[in-house]
């Protein structure tokens, strides 16, 4: 989800994170290592066990 910054996000535990960027990508899939900000982790595909390497 893209929103115009700067932005402050309050997390479930009550802590607050801030970004001063003019456009901020927030993670909605919770796969991001930089949650609540998106790091495009949702683009990585997990291989199934039977899938061979190319």
Short mmCIF file of C-alpha atoms in Angstrom, two decimals:
data_model
loop_
_atom_site.label_atom_id
_atom_site.label_comp_id
_atom_site.label_asym_id
_atom_site.label_seq_id
_atom_site.Cartn_x
_atom_site.Cartn_y
_atom_site.Cartn_z
CA UNK A 1 0.00 0.00 0.00
CA UNK A 2 1.52 3.34 -1.03
CA UNK A 3 0.85 6.43 1.04
CA UNK A 4 2.20 9.96 0.95
CA UNK A 5 4.74 10.70 3.66
CA UNK A 6 6.08 11.65 6.01
CA UNK A 7 4.23 9.09 8.10
CA UNK A 8 4.14 7.70 11.63
CA UNK A 9 2.85 4.16 12.12
CA UNK A 10 1.77 2.83 15.49
CA UNK A 11 2.32 -0.92 15.74
CA UNK A 12 0.20 -3.44 17.64
CA UNK A 13 2.65 -3.41 20.56
CA UNK A 14 2.25 0.36 20.91
CA UNK A 15 5.64 1.30 19.47
CA UNK A 16 5.82 3.95 16.77
CA UNK A 17 7.96 4.01 13.63
CA UNK A 18 8.43 7.03 11.40
CA UNK A 19 9.44 7.57 7.79
CA UNK A 20 10.29 10.98 6.37
CA UNK A 21 10.13 9.80 2.76
CA UNK A 22 7.69 11.55 0.43
CA UNK A 23 6.17 8.19 -0.64
CA UNK A 24 6.02 5.21 1.73
CA UNK A 25 5.19 1.59 0.90
CA UNK A 26 3.51 -0.15 3.82
CA UNK A 27 3.53 -3.94 4.04
CA UNK A 28 0.12 -5.60 4.08
CA UNK A 29 1.29 -9.23 3.66
CA UNK A 30 3.50 -9.27 6.82
CA UNK A 31 6.36 -10.99 4.94
CA UNK A 32 8.61 -7.93 5.08
CA UNK A 33 11.81 -8.02 7.12
CA UNK A 34 11.38 -4.27 7.58
CA UNK A 35 7.72 -4.46 8.70
CA UNK A 36 5.64 -2.25 8.69
CA UNK A 37 7.47 -1.00 5.60
CA UNK A 38 7.46 -3.07 2.41
CA UNK A 39 10.75 -4.58 1.22
CA UNK A 40 9.14 -6.55 -1.66
CA UNK A 41 9.46 -9.88 0.18
CA UNK A 42 6.01 -10.74 -1.21
CA UNK A 43 7.64 -11.13 -4.62
CA UNK A 44 9.77 -14.10 -3.55
CA UNK A 45 8.21 -17.41 -4.42
CA UNK A 46 8.67 -20.41 -2.16
CA UNK A 47 9.60 -23.57 -4.05
CA UNK A 48 7.59 -26.66 -3.46
CA UNK A 49 9.52 -29.76 -2.38
CA UNK A 50 9.14 -31.54 -5.72
CA UNK A 51 10.23 -28.62 -7.91
CA UNK A 52 13.60 -29.10 -9.65
CA UNK A 53 16.25 -26.42 -10.19
CA UNK A 54 16.42 -24.98 -13.71
#
